[in-house]
Short mmCIF file of C-alpha atoms in Angstrom, two decimals:
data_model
loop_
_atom_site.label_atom_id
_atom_site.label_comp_id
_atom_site.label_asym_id
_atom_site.label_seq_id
_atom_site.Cartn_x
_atom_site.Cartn_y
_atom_site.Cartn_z
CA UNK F 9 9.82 -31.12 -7.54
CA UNK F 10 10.80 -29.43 -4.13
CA UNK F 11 10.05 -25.68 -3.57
CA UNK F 12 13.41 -23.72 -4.17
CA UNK F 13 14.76 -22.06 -1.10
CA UNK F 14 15.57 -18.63 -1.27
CA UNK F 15 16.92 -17.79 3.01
CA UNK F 16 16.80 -14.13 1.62
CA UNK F 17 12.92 -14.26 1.28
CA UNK F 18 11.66 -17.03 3.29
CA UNK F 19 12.35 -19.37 6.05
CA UNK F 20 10.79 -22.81 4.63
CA UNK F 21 9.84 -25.02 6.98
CA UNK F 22 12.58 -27.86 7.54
CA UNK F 23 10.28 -30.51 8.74
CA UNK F 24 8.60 -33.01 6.00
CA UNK F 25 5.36 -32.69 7.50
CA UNK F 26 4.91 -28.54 7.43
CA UNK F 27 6.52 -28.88 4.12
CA UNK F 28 3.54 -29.97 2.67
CA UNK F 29 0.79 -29.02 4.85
CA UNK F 30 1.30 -25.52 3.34
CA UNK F 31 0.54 -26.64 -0.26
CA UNK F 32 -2.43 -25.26 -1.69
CA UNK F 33 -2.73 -28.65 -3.82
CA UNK F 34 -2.84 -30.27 -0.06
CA UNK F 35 -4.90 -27.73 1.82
CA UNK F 36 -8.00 -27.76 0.16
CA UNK F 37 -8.47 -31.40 0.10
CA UNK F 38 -7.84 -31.73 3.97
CA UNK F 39 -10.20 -28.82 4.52
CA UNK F 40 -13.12 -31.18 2.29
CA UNK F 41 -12.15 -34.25 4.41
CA UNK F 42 -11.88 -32.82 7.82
CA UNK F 43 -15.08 -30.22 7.54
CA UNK F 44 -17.22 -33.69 6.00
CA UNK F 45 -15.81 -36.08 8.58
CA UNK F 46 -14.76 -37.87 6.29
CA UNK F 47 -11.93 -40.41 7.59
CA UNK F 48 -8.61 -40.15 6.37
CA UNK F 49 -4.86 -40.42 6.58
CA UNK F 50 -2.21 -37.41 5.51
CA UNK F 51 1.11 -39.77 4.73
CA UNK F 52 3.43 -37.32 4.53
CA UNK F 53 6.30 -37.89 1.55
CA UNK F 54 9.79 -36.15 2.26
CA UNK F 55 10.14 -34.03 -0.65
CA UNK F 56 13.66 -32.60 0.46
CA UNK F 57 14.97 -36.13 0.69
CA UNK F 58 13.32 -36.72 -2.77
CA UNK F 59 11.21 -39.60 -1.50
CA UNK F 60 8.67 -38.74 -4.64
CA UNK F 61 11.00 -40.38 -7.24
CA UNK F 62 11.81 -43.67 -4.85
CA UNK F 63 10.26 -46.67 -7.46
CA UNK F 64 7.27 -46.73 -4.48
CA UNK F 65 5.49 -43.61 -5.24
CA UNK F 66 6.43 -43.66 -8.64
CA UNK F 67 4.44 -46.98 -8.97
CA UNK F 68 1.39 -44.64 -7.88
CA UNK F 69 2.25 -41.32 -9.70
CA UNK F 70 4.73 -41.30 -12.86
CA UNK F 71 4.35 -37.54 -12.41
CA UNK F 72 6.21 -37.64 -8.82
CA UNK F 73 4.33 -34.60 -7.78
CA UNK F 74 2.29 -34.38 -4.75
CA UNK F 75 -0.89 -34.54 -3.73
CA UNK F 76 -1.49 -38.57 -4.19
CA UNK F 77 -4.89 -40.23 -3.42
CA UNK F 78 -4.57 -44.12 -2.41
CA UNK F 79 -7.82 -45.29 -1.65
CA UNK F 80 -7.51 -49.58 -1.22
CA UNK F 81 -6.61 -50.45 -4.52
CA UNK F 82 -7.51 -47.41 -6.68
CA UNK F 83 -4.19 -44.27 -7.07
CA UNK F 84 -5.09 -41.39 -8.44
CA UNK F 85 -2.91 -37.58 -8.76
CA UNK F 86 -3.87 -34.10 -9.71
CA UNK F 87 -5.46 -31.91 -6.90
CA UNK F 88 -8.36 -30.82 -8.58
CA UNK F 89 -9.08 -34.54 -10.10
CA UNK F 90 -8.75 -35.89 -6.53
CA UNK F 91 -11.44 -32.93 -5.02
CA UNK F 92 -14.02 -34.56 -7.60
CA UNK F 93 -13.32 -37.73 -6.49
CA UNK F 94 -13.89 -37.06 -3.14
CA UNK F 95 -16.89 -35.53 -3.35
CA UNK F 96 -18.40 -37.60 -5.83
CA UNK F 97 -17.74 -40.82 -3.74
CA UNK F 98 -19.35 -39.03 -0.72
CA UNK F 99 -22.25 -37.33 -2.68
CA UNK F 100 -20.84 -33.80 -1.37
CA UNK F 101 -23.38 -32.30 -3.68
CA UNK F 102 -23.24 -28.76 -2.19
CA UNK F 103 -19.42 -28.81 -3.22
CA UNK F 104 -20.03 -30.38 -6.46
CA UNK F 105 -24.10 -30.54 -7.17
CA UNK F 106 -25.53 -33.61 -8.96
CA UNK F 107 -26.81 -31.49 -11.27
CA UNK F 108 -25.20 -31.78 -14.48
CA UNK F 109 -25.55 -28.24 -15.98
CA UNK F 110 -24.04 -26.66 -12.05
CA UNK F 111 -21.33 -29.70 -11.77
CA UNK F 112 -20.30 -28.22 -15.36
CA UNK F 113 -19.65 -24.40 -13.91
CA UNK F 114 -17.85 -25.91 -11.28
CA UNK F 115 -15.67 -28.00 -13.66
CA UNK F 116 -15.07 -24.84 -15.38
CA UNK F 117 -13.65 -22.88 -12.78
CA UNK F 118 -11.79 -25.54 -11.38
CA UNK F 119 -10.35 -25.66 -15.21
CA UNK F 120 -9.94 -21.86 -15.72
CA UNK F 121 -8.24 -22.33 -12.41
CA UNK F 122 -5.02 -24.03 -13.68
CA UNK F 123 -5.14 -22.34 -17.05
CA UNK F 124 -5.53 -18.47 -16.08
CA UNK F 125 -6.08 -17.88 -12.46
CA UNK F 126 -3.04 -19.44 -10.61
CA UNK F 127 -0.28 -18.57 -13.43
CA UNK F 128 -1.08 -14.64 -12.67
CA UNK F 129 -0.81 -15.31 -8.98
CA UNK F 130 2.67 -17.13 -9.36
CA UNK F 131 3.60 -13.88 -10.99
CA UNK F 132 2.43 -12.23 -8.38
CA UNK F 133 3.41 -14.25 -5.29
CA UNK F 134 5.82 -16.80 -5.75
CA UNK F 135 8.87 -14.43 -5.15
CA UNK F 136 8.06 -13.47 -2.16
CA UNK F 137 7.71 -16.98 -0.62
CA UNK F 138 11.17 -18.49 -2.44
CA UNK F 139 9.46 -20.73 -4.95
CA UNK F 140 11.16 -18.39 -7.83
CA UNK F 141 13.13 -15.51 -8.82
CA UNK F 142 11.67 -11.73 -9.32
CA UNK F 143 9.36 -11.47 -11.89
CA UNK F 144 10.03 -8.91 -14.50
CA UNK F 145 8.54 -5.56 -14.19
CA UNK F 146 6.96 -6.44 -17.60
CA UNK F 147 5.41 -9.85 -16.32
CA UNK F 148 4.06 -7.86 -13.22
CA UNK F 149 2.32 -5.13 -15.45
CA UNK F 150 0.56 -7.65 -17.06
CA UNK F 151 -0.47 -9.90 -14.26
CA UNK F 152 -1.98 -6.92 -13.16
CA UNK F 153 -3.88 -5.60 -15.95
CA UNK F 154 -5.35 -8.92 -16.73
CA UNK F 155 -6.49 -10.07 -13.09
CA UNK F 156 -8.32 -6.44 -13.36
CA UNK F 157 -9.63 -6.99 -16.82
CA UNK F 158 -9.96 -10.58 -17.21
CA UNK F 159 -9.82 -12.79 -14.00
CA UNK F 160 -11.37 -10.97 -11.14
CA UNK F 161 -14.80 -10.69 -13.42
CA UNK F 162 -14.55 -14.41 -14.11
CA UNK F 163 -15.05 -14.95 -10.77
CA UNK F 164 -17.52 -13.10 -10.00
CA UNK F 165 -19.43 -14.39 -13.29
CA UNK F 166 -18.78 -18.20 -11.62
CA UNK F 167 -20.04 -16.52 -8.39
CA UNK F 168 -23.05 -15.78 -10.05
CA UNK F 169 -23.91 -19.27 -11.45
CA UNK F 170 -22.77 -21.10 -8.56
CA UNK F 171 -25.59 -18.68 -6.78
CA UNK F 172 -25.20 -18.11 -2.61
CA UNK F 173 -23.33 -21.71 -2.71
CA UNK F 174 -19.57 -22.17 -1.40
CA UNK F 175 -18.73 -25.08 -4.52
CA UNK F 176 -15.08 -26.81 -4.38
CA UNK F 177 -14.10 -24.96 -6.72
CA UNK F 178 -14.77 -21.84 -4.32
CA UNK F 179 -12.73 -23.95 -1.15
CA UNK F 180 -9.71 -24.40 -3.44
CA UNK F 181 -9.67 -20.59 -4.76
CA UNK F 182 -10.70 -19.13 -1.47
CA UNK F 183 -7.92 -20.68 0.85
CA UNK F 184 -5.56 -19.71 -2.31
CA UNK F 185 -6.84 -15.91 -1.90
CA UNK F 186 -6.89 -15.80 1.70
CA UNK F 187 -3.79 -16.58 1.90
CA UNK F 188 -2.30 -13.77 -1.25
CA UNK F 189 -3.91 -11.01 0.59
CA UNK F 190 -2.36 -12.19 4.18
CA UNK F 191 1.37 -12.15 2.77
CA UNK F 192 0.65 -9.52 0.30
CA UNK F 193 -1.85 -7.01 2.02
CA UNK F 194 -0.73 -4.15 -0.27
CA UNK F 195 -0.69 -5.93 -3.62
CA UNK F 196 -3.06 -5.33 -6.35
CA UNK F 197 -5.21 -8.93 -5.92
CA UNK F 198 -5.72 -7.95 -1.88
CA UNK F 199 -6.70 -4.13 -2.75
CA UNK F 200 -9.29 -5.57 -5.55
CA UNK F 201 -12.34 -4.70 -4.29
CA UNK F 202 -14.56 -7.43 -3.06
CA UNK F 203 -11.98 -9.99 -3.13
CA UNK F 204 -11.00 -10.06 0.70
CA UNK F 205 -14.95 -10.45 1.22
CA UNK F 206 -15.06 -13.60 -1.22
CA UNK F 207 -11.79 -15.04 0.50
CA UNK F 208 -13.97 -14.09 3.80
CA UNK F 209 -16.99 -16.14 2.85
CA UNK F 210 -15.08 -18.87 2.00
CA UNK F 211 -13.39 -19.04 5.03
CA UNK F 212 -16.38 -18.43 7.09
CA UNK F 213 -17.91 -21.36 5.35
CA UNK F 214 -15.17 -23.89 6.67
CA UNK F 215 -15.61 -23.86 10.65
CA UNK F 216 -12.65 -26.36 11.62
CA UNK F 217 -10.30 -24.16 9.57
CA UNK F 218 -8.16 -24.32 12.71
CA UNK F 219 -7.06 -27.66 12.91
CA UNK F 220 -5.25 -27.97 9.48
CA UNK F 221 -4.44 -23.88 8.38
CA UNK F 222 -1.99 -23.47 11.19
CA UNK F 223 0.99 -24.11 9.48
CA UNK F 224 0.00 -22.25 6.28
CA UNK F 225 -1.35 -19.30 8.91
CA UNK F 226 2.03 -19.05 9.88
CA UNK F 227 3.94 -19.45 7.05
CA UNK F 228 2.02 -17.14 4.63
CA UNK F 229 2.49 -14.57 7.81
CA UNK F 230 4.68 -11.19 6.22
CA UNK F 231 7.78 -11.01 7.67
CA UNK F 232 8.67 -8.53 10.31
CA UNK F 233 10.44 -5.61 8.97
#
């Protein structure tokens, strides 16, 4: 479904294209493409016009949600799905190693992902860039407590299996992390020590950042006072 527009909070971008080239479902996966040279085409679907429930792309993706990976014959959805499918068809086995026992950790965090990481940084976030209403004080409290308690030494756990690598799942939770602490540079996840450094690293580890970040660069930009 489109983003809900809240002019109070944010200024969404009104063109299709920027629309979705800030999506942190969409990011990640042009960041593996265009750092791997691998060849590929962004088609842009209009989600303000509601182009993701015309019979077309719901022939590809019942779900109607973006991103959607056509690749000749073969349609596929879910971000995280698509990453491995990538990577696996190019042998990207620094993202996602060979190695059955590693390629498991970095299923798992890609997994814990979805289920605990990014629900505590809608909390967190989302209000501030008009994809929902306030959170309650209550729901804020506990985001907190448990990305202290719970989430933050998950990660660094993962870190420590995953060894000096930068896996997919660090490219998908690194952009997402940049990108809290640059609109939120006073909120709890940003202040957490050592998580600006990871966010760094992954960053760092993705050279042609440049070419598709700008957008999401500017958009994730705090407002002026």
């Amino acid at each position: 479904c489109p983003p809900r527009h809240d002019t109070k909070q944010n200024a969404w971008p009104q063109d299709p294209w920027s629309l979705v080239s800030i999506s942190n479902n969409v990011t990640p996966l042009l960041a593996i493409c265009t750092e791997n040279k691998i060849e590929h085409e962004m088609v842009v679907c209009d989600l303000m016009k509601g182009a993701q429930k015309e019979p077309e792309f719901m022939a590809m993706n019942p779900m109607h949600c973006i991103p959607v990976l056509e690749d000749g014959d073969f349609k596929m959805w879910e971000t995280h799905s698509i990453a491995r499918y990538i990577c696996g068809k190019n042998k990207l086995e620094t993202l996602y190693p060979a190695d059955v026992q590693k390629r498991a950790l970095v299923d798992s965090q890609l997994d814990w992902q979805l289920s605990s990481f990014y629900p505590c940084v809608r909390t967190h976030l989302y209000e501030h860039i008009g994809f929902a209403g306030p959170s309650s004080e209550e729901d804020k409290t506990a985001a907190e407590a448990k990305f202290a308690a719970d989430l933050w030494p998950t990660l660094q756990f993962f870190q420590k299996g995953n060894g000096a690598a930068i896996t997919v799942a660090d490219v998908f939770l690194g952009i997402a992390l940049h990108f809290v602490c640059k609109r939120l540079p006073d909120g709890f996840i940003a202040k957490t020590e050592g998580v600006k450094e990871y966010a760094a690293k992954v960053k760092a580890s993705l050279p042609k950042w440049a070419e598709y970040m700008g957008d999401s660069e500017g958009f994730y930009t705090p407002p002026a006072k």
